[in-house]
Short mmCIF file of C-alpha atoms and ligand atoms in Angstrom, two decimals:
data_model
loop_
_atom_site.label_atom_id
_atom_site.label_comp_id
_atom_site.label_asym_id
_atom_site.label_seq_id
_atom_site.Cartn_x
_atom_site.Cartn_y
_atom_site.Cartn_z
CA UNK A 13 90.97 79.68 105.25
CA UNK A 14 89.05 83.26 105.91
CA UNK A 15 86.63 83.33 109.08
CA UNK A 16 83.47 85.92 109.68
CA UNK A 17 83.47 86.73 113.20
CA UNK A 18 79.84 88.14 113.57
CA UNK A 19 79.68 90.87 116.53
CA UNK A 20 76.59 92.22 116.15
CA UNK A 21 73.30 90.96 114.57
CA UNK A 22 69.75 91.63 115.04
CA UNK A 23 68.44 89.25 116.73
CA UNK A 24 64.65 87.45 116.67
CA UNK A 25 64.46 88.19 119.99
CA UNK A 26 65.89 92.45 119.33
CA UNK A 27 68.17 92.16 122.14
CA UNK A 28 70.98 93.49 119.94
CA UNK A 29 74.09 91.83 121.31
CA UNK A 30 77.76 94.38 121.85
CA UNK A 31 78.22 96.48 118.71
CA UNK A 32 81.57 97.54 117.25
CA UNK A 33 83.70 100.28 119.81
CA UNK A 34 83.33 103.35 117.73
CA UNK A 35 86.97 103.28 117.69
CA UNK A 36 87.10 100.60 115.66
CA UNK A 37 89.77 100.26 112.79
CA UNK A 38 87.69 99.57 109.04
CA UNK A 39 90.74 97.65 108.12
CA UNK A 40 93.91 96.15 109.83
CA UNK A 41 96.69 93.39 110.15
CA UNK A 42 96.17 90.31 112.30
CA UNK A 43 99.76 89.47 112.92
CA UNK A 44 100.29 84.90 113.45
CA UNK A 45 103.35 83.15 113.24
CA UNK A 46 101.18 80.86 110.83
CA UNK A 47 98.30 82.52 110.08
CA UNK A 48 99.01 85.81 109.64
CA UNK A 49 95.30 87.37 108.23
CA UNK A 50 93.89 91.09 107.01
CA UNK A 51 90.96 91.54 109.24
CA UNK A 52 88.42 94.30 108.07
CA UNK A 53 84.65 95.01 108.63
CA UNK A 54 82.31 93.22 105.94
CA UNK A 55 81.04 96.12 105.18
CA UNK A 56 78.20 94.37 102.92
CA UNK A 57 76.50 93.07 105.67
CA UNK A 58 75.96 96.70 107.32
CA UNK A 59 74.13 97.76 109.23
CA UNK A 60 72.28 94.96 109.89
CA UNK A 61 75.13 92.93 110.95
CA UNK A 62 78.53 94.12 112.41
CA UNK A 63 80.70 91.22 111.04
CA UNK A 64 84.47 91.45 110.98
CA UNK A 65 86.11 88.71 108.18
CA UNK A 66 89.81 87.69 109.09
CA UNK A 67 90.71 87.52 105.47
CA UNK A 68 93.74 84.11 105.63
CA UNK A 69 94.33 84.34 101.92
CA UNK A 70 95.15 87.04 98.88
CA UNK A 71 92.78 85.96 97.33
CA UNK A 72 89.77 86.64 99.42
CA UNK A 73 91.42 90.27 100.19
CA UNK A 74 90.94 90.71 96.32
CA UNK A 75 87.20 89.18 96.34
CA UNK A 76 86.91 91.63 99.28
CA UNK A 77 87.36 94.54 97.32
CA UNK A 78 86.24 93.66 94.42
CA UNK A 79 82.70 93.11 95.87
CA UNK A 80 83.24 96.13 98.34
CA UNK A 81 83.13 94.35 101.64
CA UNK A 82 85.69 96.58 101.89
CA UNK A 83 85.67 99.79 100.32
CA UNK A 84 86.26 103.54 100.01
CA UNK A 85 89.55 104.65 98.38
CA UNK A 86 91.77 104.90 101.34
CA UNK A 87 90.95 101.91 102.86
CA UNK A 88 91.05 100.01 99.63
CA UNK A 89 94.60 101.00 99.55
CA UNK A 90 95.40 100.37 102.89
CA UNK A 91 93.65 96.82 102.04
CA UNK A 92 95.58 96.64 99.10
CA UNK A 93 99.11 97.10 100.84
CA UNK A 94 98.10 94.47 103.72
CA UNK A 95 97.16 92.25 101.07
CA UNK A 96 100.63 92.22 99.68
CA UNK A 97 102.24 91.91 103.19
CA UNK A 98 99.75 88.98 103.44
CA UNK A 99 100.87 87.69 99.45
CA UNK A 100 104.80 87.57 100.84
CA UNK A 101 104.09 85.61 103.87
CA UNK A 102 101.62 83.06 102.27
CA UNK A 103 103.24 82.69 99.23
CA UNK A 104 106.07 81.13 97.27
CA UNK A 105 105.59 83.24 94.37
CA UNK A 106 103.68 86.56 94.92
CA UNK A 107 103.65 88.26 91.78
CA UNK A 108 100.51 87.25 90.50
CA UNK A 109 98.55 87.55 93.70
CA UNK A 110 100.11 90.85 93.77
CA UNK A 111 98.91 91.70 90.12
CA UNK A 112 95.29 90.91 91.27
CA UNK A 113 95.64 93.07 94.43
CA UNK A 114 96.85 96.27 92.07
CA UNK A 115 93.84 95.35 89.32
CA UNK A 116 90.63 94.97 91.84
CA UNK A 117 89.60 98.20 90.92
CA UNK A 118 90.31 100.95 88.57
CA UNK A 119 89.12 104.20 89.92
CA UNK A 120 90.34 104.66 93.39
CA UNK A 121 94.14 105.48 92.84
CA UNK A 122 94.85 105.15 96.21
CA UNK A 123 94.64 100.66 95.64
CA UNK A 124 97.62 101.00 92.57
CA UNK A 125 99.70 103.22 94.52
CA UNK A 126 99.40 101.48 97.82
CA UNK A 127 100.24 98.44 96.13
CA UNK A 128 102.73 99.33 94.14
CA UNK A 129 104.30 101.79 96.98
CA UNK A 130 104.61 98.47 99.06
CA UNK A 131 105.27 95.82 96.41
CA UNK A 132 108.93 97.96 95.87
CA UNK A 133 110.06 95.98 99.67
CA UNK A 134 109.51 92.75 98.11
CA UNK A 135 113.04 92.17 97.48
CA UNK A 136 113.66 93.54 101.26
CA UNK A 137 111.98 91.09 102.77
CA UNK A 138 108.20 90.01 104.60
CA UNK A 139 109.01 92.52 107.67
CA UNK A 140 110.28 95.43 105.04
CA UNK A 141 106.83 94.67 103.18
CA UNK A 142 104.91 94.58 106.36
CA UNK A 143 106.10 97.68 107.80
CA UNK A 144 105.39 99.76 104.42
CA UNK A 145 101.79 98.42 104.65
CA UNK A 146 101.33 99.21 108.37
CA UNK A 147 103.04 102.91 107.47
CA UNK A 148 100.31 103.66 104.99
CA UNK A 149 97.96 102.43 107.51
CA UNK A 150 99.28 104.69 110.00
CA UNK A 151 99.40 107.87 107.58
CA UNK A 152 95.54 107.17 106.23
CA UNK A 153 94.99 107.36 110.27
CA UNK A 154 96.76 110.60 110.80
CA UNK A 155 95.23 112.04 107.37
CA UNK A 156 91.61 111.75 108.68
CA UNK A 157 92.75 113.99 111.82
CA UNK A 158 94.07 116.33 109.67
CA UNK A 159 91.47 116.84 107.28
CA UNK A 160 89.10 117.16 109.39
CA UNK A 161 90.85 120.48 111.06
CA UNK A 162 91.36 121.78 107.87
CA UNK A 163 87.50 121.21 106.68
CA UNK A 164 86.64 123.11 110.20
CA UNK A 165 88.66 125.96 108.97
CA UNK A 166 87.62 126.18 105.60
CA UNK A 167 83.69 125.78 106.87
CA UNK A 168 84.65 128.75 109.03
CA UNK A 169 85.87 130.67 106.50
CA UNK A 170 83.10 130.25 103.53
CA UNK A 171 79.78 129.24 105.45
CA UNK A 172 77.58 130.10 108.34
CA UNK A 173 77.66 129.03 111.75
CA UNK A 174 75.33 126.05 111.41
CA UNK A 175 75.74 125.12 107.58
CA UNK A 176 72.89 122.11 106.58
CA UNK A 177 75.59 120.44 104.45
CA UNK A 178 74.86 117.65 101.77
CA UNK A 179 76.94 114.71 101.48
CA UNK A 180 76.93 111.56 99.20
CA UNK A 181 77.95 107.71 99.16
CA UNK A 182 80.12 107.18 102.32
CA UNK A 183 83.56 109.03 103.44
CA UNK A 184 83.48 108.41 107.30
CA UNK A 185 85.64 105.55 109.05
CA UNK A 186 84.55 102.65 106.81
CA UNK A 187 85.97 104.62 103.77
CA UNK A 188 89.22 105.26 105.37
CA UNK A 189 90.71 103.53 108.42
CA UNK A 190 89.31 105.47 111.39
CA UNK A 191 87.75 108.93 111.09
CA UNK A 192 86.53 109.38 107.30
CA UNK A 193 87.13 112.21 104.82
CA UNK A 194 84.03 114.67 104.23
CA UNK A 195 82.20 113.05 106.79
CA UNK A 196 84.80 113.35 109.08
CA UNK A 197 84.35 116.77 108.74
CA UNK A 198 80.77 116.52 109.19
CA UNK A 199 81.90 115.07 112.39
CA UNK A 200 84.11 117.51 113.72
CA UNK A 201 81.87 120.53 112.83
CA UNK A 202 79.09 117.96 114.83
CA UNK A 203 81.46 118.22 118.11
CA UNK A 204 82.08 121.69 118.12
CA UNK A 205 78.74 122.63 117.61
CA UNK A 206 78.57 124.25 113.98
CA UNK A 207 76.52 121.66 112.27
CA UNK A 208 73.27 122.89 110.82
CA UNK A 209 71.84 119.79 109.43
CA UNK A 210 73.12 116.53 107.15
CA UNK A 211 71.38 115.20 104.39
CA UNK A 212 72.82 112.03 102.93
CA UNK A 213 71.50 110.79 100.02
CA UNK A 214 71.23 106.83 99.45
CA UNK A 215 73.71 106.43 96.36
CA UNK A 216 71.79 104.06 94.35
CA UNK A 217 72.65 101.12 93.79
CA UNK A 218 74.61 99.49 96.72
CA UNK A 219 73.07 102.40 99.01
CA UNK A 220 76.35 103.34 100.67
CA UNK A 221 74.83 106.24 101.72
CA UNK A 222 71.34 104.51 102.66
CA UNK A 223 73.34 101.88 104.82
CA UNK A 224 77.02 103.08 105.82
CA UNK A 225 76.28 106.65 106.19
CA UNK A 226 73.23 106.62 108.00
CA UNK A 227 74.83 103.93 110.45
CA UNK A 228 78.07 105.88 111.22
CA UNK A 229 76.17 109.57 111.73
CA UNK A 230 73.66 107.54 114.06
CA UNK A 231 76.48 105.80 116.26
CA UNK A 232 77.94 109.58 115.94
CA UNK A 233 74.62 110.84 117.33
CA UNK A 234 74.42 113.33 114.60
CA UNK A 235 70.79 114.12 113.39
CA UNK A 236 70.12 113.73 109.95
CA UNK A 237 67.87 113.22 106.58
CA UNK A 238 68.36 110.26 104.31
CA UNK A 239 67.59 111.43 100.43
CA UNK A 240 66.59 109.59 97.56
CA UNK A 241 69.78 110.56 95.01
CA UNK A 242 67.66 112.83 92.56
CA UNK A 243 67.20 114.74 95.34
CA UNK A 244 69.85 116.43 95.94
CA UNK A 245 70.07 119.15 93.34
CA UNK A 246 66.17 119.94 94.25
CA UNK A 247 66.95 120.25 98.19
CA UNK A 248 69.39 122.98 96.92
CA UNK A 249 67.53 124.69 94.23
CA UNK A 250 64.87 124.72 97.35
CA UNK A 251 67.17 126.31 99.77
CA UNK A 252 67.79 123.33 102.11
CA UNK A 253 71.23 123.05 101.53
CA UNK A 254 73.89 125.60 102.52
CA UNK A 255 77.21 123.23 101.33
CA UNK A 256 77.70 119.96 99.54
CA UNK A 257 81.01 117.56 100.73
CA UNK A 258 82.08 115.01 99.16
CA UNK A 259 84.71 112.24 99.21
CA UNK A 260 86.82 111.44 96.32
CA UNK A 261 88.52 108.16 94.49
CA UNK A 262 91.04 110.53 92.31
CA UNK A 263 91.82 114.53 91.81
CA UNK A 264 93.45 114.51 88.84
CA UNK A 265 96.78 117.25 87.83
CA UNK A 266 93.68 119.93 86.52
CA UNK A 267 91.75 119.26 89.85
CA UNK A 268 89.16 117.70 88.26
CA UNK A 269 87.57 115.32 91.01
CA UNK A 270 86.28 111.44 90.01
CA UNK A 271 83.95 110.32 92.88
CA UNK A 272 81.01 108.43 93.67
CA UNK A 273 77.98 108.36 90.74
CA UNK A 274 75.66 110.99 91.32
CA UNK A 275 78.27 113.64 92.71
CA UNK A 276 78.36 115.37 89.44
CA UNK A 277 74.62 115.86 89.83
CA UNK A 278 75.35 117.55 93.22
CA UNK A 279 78.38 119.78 91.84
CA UNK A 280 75.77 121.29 89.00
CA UNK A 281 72.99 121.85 91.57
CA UNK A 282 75.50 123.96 93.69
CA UNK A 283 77.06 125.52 91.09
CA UNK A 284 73.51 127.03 90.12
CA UNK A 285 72.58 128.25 93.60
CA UNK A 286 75.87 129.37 94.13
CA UNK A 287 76.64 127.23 97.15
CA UNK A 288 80.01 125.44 97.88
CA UNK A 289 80.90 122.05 96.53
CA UNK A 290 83.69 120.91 98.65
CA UNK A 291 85.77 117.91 97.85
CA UNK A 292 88.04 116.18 101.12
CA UNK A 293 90.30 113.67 100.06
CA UNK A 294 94.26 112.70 101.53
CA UNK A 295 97.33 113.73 99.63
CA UNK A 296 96.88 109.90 99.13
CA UNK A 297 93.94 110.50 96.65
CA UNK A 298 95.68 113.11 94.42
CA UNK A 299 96.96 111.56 91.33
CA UNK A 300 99.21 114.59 89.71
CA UNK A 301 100.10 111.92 86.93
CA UNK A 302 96.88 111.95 85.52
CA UNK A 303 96.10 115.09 83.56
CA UNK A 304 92.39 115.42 83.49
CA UNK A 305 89.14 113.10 84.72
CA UNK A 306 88.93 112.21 80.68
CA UNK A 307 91.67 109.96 81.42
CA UNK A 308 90.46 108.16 84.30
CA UNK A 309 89.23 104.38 83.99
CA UNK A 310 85.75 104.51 85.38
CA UNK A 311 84.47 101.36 86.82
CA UNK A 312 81.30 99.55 85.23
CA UNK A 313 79.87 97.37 87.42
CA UNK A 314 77.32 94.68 86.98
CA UNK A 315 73.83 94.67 86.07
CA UNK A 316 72.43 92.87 89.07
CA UNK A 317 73.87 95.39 91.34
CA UNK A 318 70.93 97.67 89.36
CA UNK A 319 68.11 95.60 89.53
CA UNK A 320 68.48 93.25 92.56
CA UNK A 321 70.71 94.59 95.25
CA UNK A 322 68.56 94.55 98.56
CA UNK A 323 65.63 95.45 96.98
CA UNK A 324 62.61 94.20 95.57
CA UNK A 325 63.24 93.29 91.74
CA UNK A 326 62.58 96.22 89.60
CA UNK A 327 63.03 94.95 86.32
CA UNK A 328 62.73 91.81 84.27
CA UNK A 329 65.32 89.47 84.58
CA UNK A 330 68.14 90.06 81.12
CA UNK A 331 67.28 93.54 81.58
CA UNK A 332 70.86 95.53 80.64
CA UNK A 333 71.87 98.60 83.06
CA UNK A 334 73.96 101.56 82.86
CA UNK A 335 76.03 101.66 85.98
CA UNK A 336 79.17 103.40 86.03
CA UNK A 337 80.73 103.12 89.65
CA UNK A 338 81.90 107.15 89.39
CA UNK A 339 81.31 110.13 87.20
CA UNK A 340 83.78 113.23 86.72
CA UNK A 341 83.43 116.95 88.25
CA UNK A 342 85.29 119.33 86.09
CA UNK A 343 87.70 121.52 88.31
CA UNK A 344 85.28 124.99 87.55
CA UNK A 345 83.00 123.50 89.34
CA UNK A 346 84.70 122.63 92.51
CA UNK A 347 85.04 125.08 95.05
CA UNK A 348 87.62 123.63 97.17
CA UNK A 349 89.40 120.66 98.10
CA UNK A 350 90.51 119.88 101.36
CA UNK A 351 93.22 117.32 101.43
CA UNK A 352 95.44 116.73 105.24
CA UNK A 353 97.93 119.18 104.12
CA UNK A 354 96.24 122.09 102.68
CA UNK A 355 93.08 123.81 100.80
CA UNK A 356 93.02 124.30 96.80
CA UNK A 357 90.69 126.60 95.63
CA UNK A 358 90.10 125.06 92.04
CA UNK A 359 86.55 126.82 91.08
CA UNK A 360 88.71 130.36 91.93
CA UNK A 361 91.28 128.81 89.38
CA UNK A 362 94.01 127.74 91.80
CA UNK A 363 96.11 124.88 91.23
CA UNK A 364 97.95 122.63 93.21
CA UNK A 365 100.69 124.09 92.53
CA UNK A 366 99.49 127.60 94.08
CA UNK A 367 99.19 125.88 97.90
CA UNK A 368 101.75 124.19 99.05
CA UNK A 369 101.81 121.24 101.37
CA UNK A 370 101.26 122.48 104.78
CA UNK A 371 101.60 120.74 107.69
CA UNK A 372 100.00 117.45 108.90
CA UNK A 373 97.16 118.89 111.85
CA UNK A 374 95.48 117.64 114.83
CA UNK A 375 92.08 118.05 115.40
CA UNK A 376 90.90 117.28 119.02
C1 LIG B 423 86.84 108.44 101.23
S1 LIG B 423 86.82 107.62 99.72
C2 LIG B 423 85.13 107.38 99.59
C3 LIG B 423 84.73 107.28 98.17
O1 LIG B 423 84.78 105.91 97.75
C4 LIG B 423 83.48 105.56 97.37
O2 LIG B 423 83.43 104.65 96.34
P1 LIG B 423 83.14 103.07 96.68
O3 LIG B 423 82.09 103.05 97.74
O4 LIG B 423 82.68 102.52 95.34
O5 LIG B 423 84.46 102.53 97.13
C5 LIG B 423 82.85 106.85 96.96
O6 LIG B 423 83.29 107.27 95.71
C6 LIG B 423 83.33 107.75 98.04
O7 LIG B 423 83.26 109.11 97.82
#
């Protein structure tokens, strides 16, 4: 049995009752001597409602990310390994629940490795299991922190002092645990005063951008533009744009990035008006086993997401879509990627192997 705790809803009245601590962890374990549950933020329901669900059973961790109540590589992977501390606890025989957890998504690597990573304590034991989980919670924490001090540096480095950056789908806090990946950056250049301007565009068609973006730069208090997707290439061919950042869901070995739909349109428009495109993911989101994006399983998902999510209907009913989740942005056109333990420079023909890992950083 799952609850939905709701802690924040607009209300008839629009007395908006206590809304999430900005603090507040996108995903986590709810440790019970009985009902031991993976509590995360229903992120479907933002940003009208701030709902957390106390997810009792593997299964409805699985429905979770499959319909992206949770979502965002790193914390689908951090889901992912709490579901299989949750799979041990709850049940006899694990395996399959544990199959489902690995297969709720393709793209992301970061929900296979987790999985897998924590599945290997089976044998040791629900605490062994647990604690593996609760580790990769703990490094997707520290990650955040540390990309978002080398971001800083790298803005410092390649753009002006107040760079209008562009950004797409969602890579703050509800994409990772606490403190994002791009837009953590966004956030830390925010703070120290060398943010020109944000313009997110909506990500068509479950408007992560539109709805989880907009809501964590507004809690943030950092001012912003909301875009309409084809509208990003034009606001740089205009001059609006100084930088785009991005999140990722795998770098493959050649550095060639698979992220959101739509980011491929942003890499080309920067590419023309010679403007950075830079990619900040966690060491957890590199996938040196997979040689280029050609090889990466990209996620189709439904038609109704297309023609009937929170909108009005735009097209007749048995109408078929095209809707791939992600698209591919070939390494040349990548300027750098920012990861929490060092800067590749793939567009200047760097490779991985050319940086090393540095160290783990704090950003305060
Ligand atoms: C920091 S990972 C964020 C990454 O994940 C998003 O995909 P989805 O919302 O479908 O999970 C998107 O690709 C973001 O860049």
């Amino acid at each position: 049995m799952s609850s939905t705790e709701p802690l924040r809803s607009t209300s008839p009245t629009g007395d908006v009752p206590p809304s999430f601590s900005l603090d507040q962890r996108t995903v986590d374990w709810v440790e019970h001597p009985s009902r031991p549950a993976v509590e995360l933020i229903d992120q479907t329901a933002l940003p009208d409602v701030e709902r957390l669900l106390r997810l009792e059973t593997v299964e409805d961790v699985v429905d979770a990310i499959q319909r992206l109540a949770v979502r965002g590589a790193p914390a689908i992977g951090v889901a992912g390994g709490l579901g299989v501390a949750l799979a041990v606890r709850t049940l006899a025989e694990p395996g399959a629940a544990i199959s489902a957890l690995r297969d709720a998504r393709p793209t992301a690597v970061n929900l296979a490795r987790a999985v897998d990573r924590v599945a290997a304590f089976v044998h040791a034991g629900p605490d062994a299991v647990l604690a593996e989980a609760l580790a990769i919670r703990d490094e997707e924490i520290a990650s955040s922190d540390s990309m978002a001090a080398y971001g800083v540096d790298l803005f410092a480095e390649i753009c002006g002092p107040q760079p209008r950056v562009l950004t797409h789908c969602n890579t703050g806090g509800l994409a990772t645990v606490t403190g994002g990946t791009a837009l953590g950056v966004v956030f830390a250049l925010h703070r120290i005063g060398r943010l020109g301007g944000v313009v997110a565009s909506e990500t068509r068609p479950l408007l992560q951008g539109a709805r989880l973006t907009t809501w964590e730069l507004a809690r943030a208090g950092v001012p912003f533009r909301l875009a309409v997707d084809g509208a990003g290439p034009y606001l740089i061919a205009r001059g609006e744009i100084d930088a785009v950042i991005i999140g990722a869901d795998r770098i493959c070995a050649n550095g060639d990035v698979v992220n959101k739909i739509g980011s491929y349109a942003h890499a080309l428009g920067a590419a023309r008006a010679g403007i950075p495109f830079i990619v900040v993911a966690p060491e957890s989101t590199v996938d040196l086993a997979t040689l280029s994006g050609a090889d990466v399983e990209i996620e189709d998902r439904s038609d109704a997401e297309v023609v009937g999510f929170k909108s009005a209907r735009s097209a007749p009913d048995g109408v078929t879509t095209a809707n791939p989740a992600f698209d591919v942005t070939p390494s040349d056109l990548v300027t750098a990627v920012v990861t929490d333990r060092r800067v590749v420079r793939f567009a200047a023909g760097q490779t991985w192997d050319d940086v090393p890992l540095g160290p783990l950083r704090s950003f305060s």
